[in-house]
mmCIF file with all atom_site columns, C-alpha atoms in Angstrom:
data_model
loop_
_atom_site.group_PDB
_atom_site.id
_atom_site.type_symbol
_atom_site.label_atom_id
_atom_site.label_alt_id
_atom_site.label_comp_id
_atom_site.label_asym_id
_atom_site.label_entity_id
_atom_site.label_seq_id
_atom_site.pdbx_PDB_ins_code
_atom_site.Cartn_x
_atom_site.Cartn_y
_atom_site.Cartn_z
_atom_site.occupancy
_atom_site.B_iso_or_equiv
_atom_site.pdbx_formal_charge
_atom_site.auth_seq_id
_atom_site.auth_comp_id
_atom_site.auth_asym_id
_atom_site.auth_atom_id
_atom_site.pdbx_PDB_model_num
ATOM 1   C CA . UNK W 1 1   ? -2.122  26.526 6.503   1.00 31.00 ? 1   UNK W CA 1
ATOM 2   C CA . UNK W 1 2   ? 0.674   24.150 5.637   1.00 41.00 ? 2   UNK W CA 1
ATOM 3   C CA . UNK W 1 3   ? 4.267   24.670 6.707   1.00 45.00 ? 3   UNK W CA 1
ATOM 4   C CA . UNK W 1 4   ? 5.802   22.962 3.696   1.00 54.00 ? 4   UNK W CA 1
ATOM 5   C CA . UNK W 1 5   ? 8.731   24.072 1.625   1.00 78.00 ? 5   UNK W CA 1
ATOM 6   C CA . UNK W 1 6   ? 8.730   21.853 -1.468  1.00 86.00 ? 6   UNK W CA 1
ATOM 7   C CA . UNK W 1 7   ? 6.208   19.934 -3.532  1.00 89.00 ? 7   UNK W CA 1
ATOM 8   C CA . UNK W 1 8   ? 6.703   17.071 -5.953  1.00 92.00 ? 8   UNK W CA 1
ATOM 9   C CA . UNK W 1 9   ? 5.729   17.918 -9.518  1.00 94.00 ? 9   UNK W CA 1
ATOM 10  C CA . UNK W 1 10  ? 6.043   15.962 -12.726 1.00 95.00 ? 10  UNK W CA 1
ATOM 11  C CA . UNK W 1 11  ? 6.944   17.383 -16.143 1.00 98.00 ? 11  UNK W CA 1
ATOM 12  C CA . UNK W 1 12  ? 4.418   16.228 -18.736 1.00 97.00 ? 12  UNK W CA 1
ATOM 13  C CA . UNK W 1 13  ? 5.426   14.888 -22.171 1.00 98.00 ? 13  UNK W CA 1
ATOM 14  C CA . UNK W 1 14  ? 3.749   12.995 -25.043 1.00 97.00 ? 14  UNK W CA 1
ATOM 15  C CA . UNK W 1 15  ? 0.259   13.315 -23.523 1.00 95.00 ? 15  UNK W CA 1
ATOM 16  C CA . UNK W 1 16  ? -1.295  15.799 -25.918 1.00 96.00 ? 16  UNK W CA 1
ATOM 17  C CA . UNK W 1 17  ? -2.230  18.107 -23.051 1.00 94.00 ? 17  UNK W CA 1
ATOM 18  C CA . UNK W 1 18  ? 0.119   20.746 -21.617 1.00 96.00 ? 18  UNK W CA 1
ATOM 19  C CA . UNK W 1 19  ? 3.263   18.843 -22.591 1.00 98.00 ? 19  UNK W CA 1
ATOM 20  C CA . UNK W 1 20  ? 6.307   20.676 -21.208 1.00 98.00 ? 20  UNK W CA 1
ATOM 21  C CA . UNK W 1 21  ? 4.333   21.878 -18.185 1.00 98.00 ? 21  UNK W CA 1
ATOM 22  C CA . UNK W 1 22  ? 4.618   20.744 -14.581 1.00 97.00 ? 22  UNK W CA 1
ATOM 23  C CA . UNK W 1 23  ? 1.645   18.984 -12.991 1.00 94.00 ? 23  UNK W CA 1
ATOM 24  C CA . UNK W 1 24  ? 0.764   17.229 -9.772  1.00 92.00 ? 24  UNK W CA 1
ATOM 25  C CA . UNK W 1 25  ? 0.911   13.417 -9.796  1.00 91.00 ? 25  UNK W CA 1
ATOM 26  C CA . UNK W 1 26  ? -2.568  11.884 -9.974  1.00 89.00 ? 26  UNK W CA 1
ATOM 27  C CA . UNK W 1 27  ? -5.195  10.514 -12.274 1.00 86.00 ? 27  UNK W CA 1
ATOM 28  C CA . UNK W 1 28  ? -8.738  9.246  -12.686 1.00 85.00 ? 28  UNK W CA 1
ATOM 29  C CA . UNK W 1 29  ? -10.781 7.298  -10.188 1.00 86.00 ? 29  UNK W CA 1
ATOM 30  C CA . UNK W 1 30  ? -11.552 3.853  -11.579 1.00 87.00 ? 30  UNK W CA 1
ATOM 31  C CA . UNK W 1 31  ? -14.953 2.201  -11.417 1.00 85.00 ? 31  UNK W CA 1
ATOM 32  C CA . UNK W 1 32  ? -15.754 0.781  -7.948  1.00 88.00 ? 32  UNK W CA 1
ATOM 33  C CA . UNK W 1 33  ? -12.841 2.720  -6.387  1.00 88.00 ? 33  UNK W CA 1
ATOM 34  C CA . UNK W 1 34  ? -13.067 5.309  -3.642  1.00 88.00 ? 34  UNK W CA 1
ATOM 35  C CA . UNK W 1 35  ? -10.966 8.464  -3.707  1.00 89.00 ? 35  UNK W CA 1
ATOM 36  C CA . UNK W 1 36  ? -8.414  7.230  -1.199  1.00 90.00 ? 36  UNK W CA 1
ATOM 37  C CA . UNK W 1 37  ? -7.882  3.913  -2.971  1.00 91.00 ? 37  UNK W CA 1
ATOM 38  C CA . UNK W 1 38  ? -7.536  5.722  -6.286  1.00 88.00 ? 38  UNK W CA 1
ATOM 39  C CA . UNK W 1 39  ? -4.904  8.037  -4.862  1.00 90.00 ? 39  UNK W CA 1
ATOM 40  C CA . UNK W 1 40  ? -2.952  5.152  -3.350  1.00 92.00 ? 40  UNK W CA 1
ATOM 41  C CA . UNK W 1 41  ? -3.043  3.341  -6.709  1.00 91.00 ? 41  UNK W CA 1
ATOM 42  C CA . UNK W 1 42  ? -2.056  6.424  -8.706  1.00 91.00 ? 42  UNK W CA 1
ATOM 43  C CA . UNK W 1 43  ? 0.883   7.174  -6.335  1.00 92.00 ? 43  UNK W CA 1
ATOM 44  C CA . UNK W 1 44  ? 2.205   3.641  -6.858  1.00 94.00 ? 44  UNK W CA 1
ATOM 45  C CA . UNK W 1 45  ? 1.624   3.683  -10.648 1.00 93.00 ? 45  UNK W CA 1
ATOM 46  C CA . UNK W 1 46  ? 3.090   7.114  -11.323 1.00 93.00 ? 46  UNK W CA 1
ATOM 47  C CA . UNK W 1 47  ? 5.824   7.669  -8.735  1.00 94.00 ? 47  UNK W CA 1
ATOM 48  C CA . UNK W 1 48  ? 6.415   4.218  -7.219  1.00 95.00 ? 48  UNK W CA 1
ATOM 49  C CA . UNK W 1 49  ? 5.511   4.948  -3.610  1.00 93.00 ? 49  UNK W CA 1
ATOM 50  C CA . UNK W 1 50  ? 3.107   3.399  -1.148  1.00 94.00 ? 50  UNK W CA 1
ATOM 51  C CA . UNK W 1 51  ? 0.909   5.723  0.856   1.00 92.00 ? 51  UNK W CA 1
ATOM 52  C CA . UNK W 1 52  ? -1.445  4.730  3.642   1.00 94.00 ? 52  UNK W CA 1
ATOM 53  C CA . UNK W 1 53  ? -4.972  6.039  4.020   1.00 94.00 ? 53  UNK W CA 1
ATOM 54  C CA . UNK W 1 54  ? -4.185  7.362  7.500   1.00 95.00 ? 54  UNK W CA 1
ATOM 55  C CA . UNK W 1 55  ? -1.351  9.529  6.042   1.00 92.00 ? 55  UNK W CA 1
ATOM 56  C CA . UNK W 1 56  ? -3.616  11.172 3.517   1.00 91.00 ? 56  UNK W CA 1
ATOM 57  C CA . UNK W 1 57  ? -5.543  14.365 4.068   1.00 89.00 ? 57  UNK W CA 1
ATOM 58  C CA . UNK W 1 58  ? -7.954  15.877 1.574   1.00 89.00 ? 58  UNK W CA 1
ATOM 59  C CA . UNK W 1 59  ? -6.837  19.505 1.306   1.00 89.00 ? 59  UNK W CA 1
ATOM 60  C CA . UNK W 1 60  ? -8.703  20.863 -1.703  1.00 89.00 ? 60  UNK W CA 1
ATOM 61  C CA . UNK W 1 61  ? -11.553 20.312 -4.137  1.00 89.00 ? 61  UNK W CA 1
ATOM 62  C CA . UNK W 1 62  ? -11.519 22.041 -7.521  1.00 87.00 ? 62  UNK W CA 1
ATOM 63  C CA . UNK W 1 63  ? -14.830 22.143 -9.414  1.00 83.00 ? 63  UNK W CA 1
ATOM 64  C CA . UNK W 1 64  ? -14.024 22.155 -13.108 1.00 77.00 ? 64  UNK W CA 1
ATOM 65  C CA . UNK W 1 65  ? -17.343 23.109 -14.674 1.00 71.00 ? 65  UNK W CA 1
ATOM 66  C CA . UNK W 1 66  ? -16.041 23.008 -18.234 1.00 70.00 ? 66  UNK W CA 1
ATOM 67  C CA . UNK W 1 67  ? -15.480 19.245 -18.083 1.00 69.00 ? 67  UNK W CA 1
ATOM 68  C CA . UNK W 1 68  ? -18.101 18.454 -15.443 1.00 74.00 ? 68  UNK W CA 1
ATOM 69  C CA . UNK W 1 69  ? -15.307 17.288 -13.172 1.00 80.00 ? 69  UNK W CA 1
ATOM 70  C CA . UNK W 1 70  ? -14.306 17.455 -9.528  1.00 84.00 ? 70  UNK W CA 1
ATOM 71  C CA . UNK W 1 71  ? -10.607 17.260 -8.660  1.00 87.00 ? 71  UNK W CA 1
ATOM 72  C CA . UNK W 1 72  ? -9.763  16.111 -5.160  1.00 88.00 ? 72  UNK W CA 1
ATOM 73  C CA . UNK W 1 73  ? -6.305  17.033 -3.896  1.00 89.00 ? 73  UNK W CA 1
ATOM 74  C CA . UNK W 1 74  ? -4.700  15.045 -1.078  1.00 89.00 ? 74  UNK W CA 1
ATOM 75  C CA . UNK W 1 75  ? -1.741  16.086 1.025   1.00 88.00 ? 75  UNK W CA 1
ATOM 76  C CA . UNK W 1 76  ? 0.725   13.357 1.949   1.00 88.00 ? 76  UNK W CA 1
ATOM 77  C CA . UNK W 1 77  ? 3.982   13.899 3.837   1.00 82.00 ? 77  UNK W CA 1
ATOM 78  C CA . UNK W 1 78  ? 4.745   10.321 4.815   1.00 87.00 ? 78  UNK W CA 1
ATOM 79  C CA . UNK W 1 79  ? 5.224   7.490  2.374   1.00 90.00 ? 79  UNK W CA 1
ATOM 80  C CA . UNK W 1 80  ? 7.113   4.257  1.845   1.00 93.00 ? 80  UNK W CA 1
ATOM 81  C CA . UNK W 1 81  ? 9.423   3.521  -1.016  1.00 93.00 ? 81  UNK W CA 1
ATOM 82  C CA . UNK W 1 82  ? 11.728  5.470  -3.305  1.00 93.00 ? 82  UNK W CA 1
ATOM 83  C CA . UNK W 1 83  ? 10.341  8.013  -5.733  1.00 93.00 ? 83  UNK W CA 1
ATOM 84  C CA . UNK W 1 84  ? 10.759  6.866  -9.310  1.00 96.00 ? 84  UNK W CA 1
ATOM 85  C CA . UNK W 1 85  ? 9.307   7.988  -12.617 1.00 97.00 ? 85  UNK W CA 1
ATOM 86  C CA . UNK W 1 86  ? 7.195   4.930  -13.503 1.00 97.00 ? 86  UNK W CA 1
ATOM 87  C CA . UNK W 1 87  ? 5.699   6.561  -16.604 1.00 96.00 ? 87  UNK W CA 1
ATOM 88  C CA . UNK W 1 88  ? 8.650   7.949  -18.584 1.00 97.00 ? 88  UNK W CA 1
ATOM 89  C CA . UNK W 1 89  ? 6.568   7.925  -21.767 1.00 98.00 ? 89  UNK W CA 1
ATOM 90  C CA . UNK W 1 90  ? 4.221   10.535 -20.208 1.00 96.00 ? 90  UNK W CA 1
ATOM 91  C CA . UNK W 1 91  ? 6.547   12.185 -17.656 1.00 97.00 ? 91  UNK W CA 1
ATOM 92  C CA . UNK W 1 92  ? 9.926   13.657 -18.533 1.00 98.00 ? 92  UNK W CA 1
ATOM 93  C CA . UNK W 1 93  ? 10.993  14.063 -14.920 1.00 96.00 ? 93  UNK W CA 1
ATOM 94  C CA . UNK W 1 94  ? 9.903   14.237 -11.297 1.00 95.00 ? 94  UNK W CA 1
ATOM 95  C CA . UNK W 1 95  ? 11.128  17.297 -9.456  1.00 94.00 ? 95  UNK W CA 1
ATOM 96  C CA . UNK W 1 96  ? 10.893  18.743 -5.947  1.00 91.00 ? 96  UNK W CA 1
ATOM 97  C CA . UNK W 1 97  ? 10.144  22.457 -6.345  1.00 91.00 ? 97  UNK W CA 1
ATOM 98  C CA . UNK W 1 98  ? 9.799   25.226 -3.813  1.00 88.00 ? 98  UNK W CA 1
ATOM 99  C CA . UNK W 1 99  ? 6.179   26.208 -3.259  1.00 88.00 ? 99  UNK W CA 1
ATOM 100 C CA . UNK W 1 100 ? 7.261   29.848 -2.889  1.00 88.00 ? 100 UNK W CA 1
ATOM 101 C CA . UNK W 1 101 ? 9.039   29.718 -6.274  1.00 91.00 ? 101 UNK W CA 1
ATOM 102 C CA . UNK W 1 102 ? 6.874   27.699 -8.671  1.00 94.00 ? 102 UNK W CA 1
ATOM 103 C CA . UNK W 1 103 ? 8.137   27.546 -12.264 1.00 96.00 ? 103 UNK W CA 1
ATOM 104 C CA . UNK W 1 104 ? 6.558   29.533 -15.093 1.00 97.00 ? 104 UNK W CA 1
ATOM 105 C CA . UNK W 1 105 ? 5.790   26.324 -16.955 1.00 98.00 ? 105 UNK W CA 1
ATOM 106 C CA . UNK W 1 106 ? 3.311   24.920 -14.476 1.00 97.00 ? 106 UNK W CA 1
ATOM 107 C CA . UNK W 1 107 ? -0.262  24.261 -15.596 1.00 94.00 ? 107 UNK W CA 1
ATOM 108 C CA . UNK W 1 108 ? -2.111  27.467 -14.599 1.00 91.00 ? 108 UNK W CA 1
ATOM 109 C CA . UNK W 1 109 ? -4.972  25.637 -12.849 1.00 88.00 ? 109 UNK W CA 1
ATOM 110 C CA . UNK W 1 110 ? -2.413  23.597 -10.905 1.00 90.00 ? 110 UNK W CA 1
ATOM 111 C CA . UNK W 1 111 ? -0.670  26.797 -9.817  1.00 91.00 ? 111 UNK W CA 1
ATOM 112 C CA . UNK W 1 112 ? -4.078  28.103 -8.690  1.00 88.00 ? 112 UNK W CA 1
ATOM 113 C CA . UNK W 1 113 ? -4.782  24.875 -6.769  1.00 88.00 ? 113 UNK W CA 1
ATOM 114 C CA . UNK W 1 114 ? -1.448  25.048 -4.979  1.00 89.00 ? 114 UNK W CA 1
ATOM 115 C CA . UNK W 1 115 ? -1.894  28.705 -4.070  1.00 89.00 ? 115 UNK W CA 1
ATOM 116 C CA . UNK W 1 116 ? -5.463  28.021 -2.853  1.00 88.00 ? 116 UNK W CA 1
ATOM 117 C CA . UNK W 1 117 ? -4.167  25.183 -0.658  1.00 88.00 ? 117 UNK W CA 1
ATOM 118 C CA . UNK W 1 118 ? -1.380  27.360 0.720   1.00 87.00 ? 118 UNK W CA 1
ATOM 119 C CA . UNK W 1 119 ? -3.944  30.071 1.511   1.00 89.00 ? 119 UNK W CA 1
ATOM 120 C CA . UNK W 1 120 ? -6.266  27.644 3.272   1.00 90.00 ? 120 UNK W CA 1
ATOM 121 C CA . UNK W 1 121 ? -9.034  27.530 0.622   1.00 91.00 ? 121 UNK W CA 1
ATOM 122 C CA . UNK W 1 122 ? -10.681 24.106 0.629   1.00 92.00 ? 122 UNK W CA 1
ATOM 123 C CA . UNK W 1 123 ? -12.796 24.693 -2.491  1.00 90.00 ? 123 UNK W CA 1
ATOM 124 C CA . UNK W 1 124 ? -12.389 26.573 -5.746  1.00 88.00 ? 124 UNK W CA 1
ATOM 125 C CA . UNK W 1 125 ? -13.926 26.508 -9.222  1.00 84.00 ? 125 UNK W CA 1
ATOM 126 C CA . UNK W 1 126 ? -13.515 27.931 -12.708 1.00 74.00 ? 126 UNK W CA 1
ATOM 127 C CA . UNK W 1 127 ? -16.089 30.695 -12.166 1.00 61.00 ? 127 UNK W CA 1
ATOM 128 C CA . UNK W 1 128 ? -15.270 32.738 -15.249 1.00 51.00 ? 128 UNK W CA 1
ATOM 129 C CA . UNK W 1 129 ? -16.127 29.820 -17.494 1.00 45.00 ? 129 UNK W CA 1
ATOM 130 C CA . UNK W 1 130 ? -19.229 29.127 -15.437 1.00 42.00 ? 130 UNK W CA 1
ATOM 131 C CA . UNK W 1 131 ? -20.514 32.685 -15.761 1.00 42.00 ? 131 UNK W CA 1
ATOM 132 C CA . UNK W 1 132 ? -19.795 32.901 -19.478 1.00 43.00 ? 132 UNK W CA 1
ATOM 133 C CA . UNK W 1 133 ? -21.293 29.553 -20.449 1.00 44.00 ? 133 UNK W CA 1
ATOM 134 C CA . UNK W 1 134 ? -24.098 28.891 -17.993 1.00 43.00 ? 134 UNK W CA 1
ATOM 135 C CA . UNK W 1 135 ? -25.230 32.219 -16.583 1.00 40.00 ? 135 UNK W CA 1
ATOM 136 C CA . UNK W 1 136 ? -27.715 31.413 -13.825 1.00 37.00 ? 136 UNK W CA 1
ATOM 137 C CA . UNK W 1 137 ? -29.211 28.184 -15.063 1.00 36.00 ? 137 UNK W CA 1
ATOM 138 C CA . UNK W 1 138 ? -28.686 24.810 -13.396 1.00 35.00 ? 138 UNK W CA 1
ATOM 139 C CA . UNK W 1 139 ? -25.633 22.807 -14.365 1.00 38.00 ? 139 UNK W CA 1
ATOM 140 C CA . UNK W 1 140 ? -26.943 19.345 -13.465 1.00 39.00 ? 140 UNK W CA 1
ATOM 141 C CA . UNK W 1 141 ? -24.719 16.790 -11.823 1.00 36.00 ? 141 UNK W CA 1
ATOM 142 C CA . UNK W 1 142 ? -21.005 16.298 -11.907 1.00 39.00 ? 142 UNK W CA 1
ATOM 143 C CA . UNK W 1 143 ? -20.154 12.982 -13.520 1.00 34.00 ? 143 UNK W CA 1
ATOM 144 C CA . UNK W 1 144 ? -16.380 12.522 -13.417 1.00 36.00 ? 144 UNK W CA 1
ATOM 145 C CA . UNK W 1 145 ? -13.887 12.585 -10.595 1.00 41.00 ? 145 UNK W CA 1
ATOM 146 C CA . UNK W 1 146 ? -10.094 12.885 -10.643 1.00 49.00 ? 146 UNK W CA 1
ATOM 147 C CA . UNK W 1 147 ? -7.549  13.246 -7.878  1.00 55.00 ? 147 UNK W CA 1
ATOM 148 C CA . UNK W 1 148 ? -4.112  14.728 -7.290  1.00 64.00 ? 148 UNK W CA 1
ATOM 149 C CA . UNK W 1 149 ? -1.515  14.127 -4.655  1.00 64.00 ? 149 UNK W CA 1
ATOM 150 C CA . UNK W 1 150 ? 0.096   17.081 -2.944  1.00 65.00 ? 150 UNK W CA 1
ATOM 151 C CA . UNK W 1 151 ? 3.315   15.368 -1.854  1.00 62.00 ? 151 UNK W CA 1
ATOM 152 C CA . UNK W 1 152 ? 5.336   17.634 0.389   1.00 62.00 ? 152 UNK W CA 1
ATOM 153 C CA . UNK W 1 153 ? 8.697   17.569 2.127   1.00 60.00 ? 153 UNK W CA 1
ATOM 154 C CA . UNK W 1 154 ? 10.183  19.944 4.667   1.00 54.00 ? 154 UNK W CA 1
#
């Protein structure tokens, strides 16, 4: 369990996906990049902060069967720099929001991820889609990874 009060979320705009909804900062893992390096890069690119590997903790994995994707969520509560919206064309604002009082306009899967993390679940997946589309047959391998940062403050 995490004893955190607020989480940093960004309000999406002009992306073509869930614009007007809050999301966690993060992005795709580039070729020849490990998860930690990707998260450090994404934190700098999106919100202007430097995070160190030793201050990162993987807190959740979300298996998104629909897109053959794994999402790795890292918790970070120590960073260097000042938070700034480095992608104003894709992000309307950065906002600290209470975990206990998440807004209605948060991406539903992100809400689920946050609640799973708060309840101590390390892994979750979109099982309804899995059961409807695949039944019991094999899904093959996952081919794409993304990551999110769960940036908290007390």
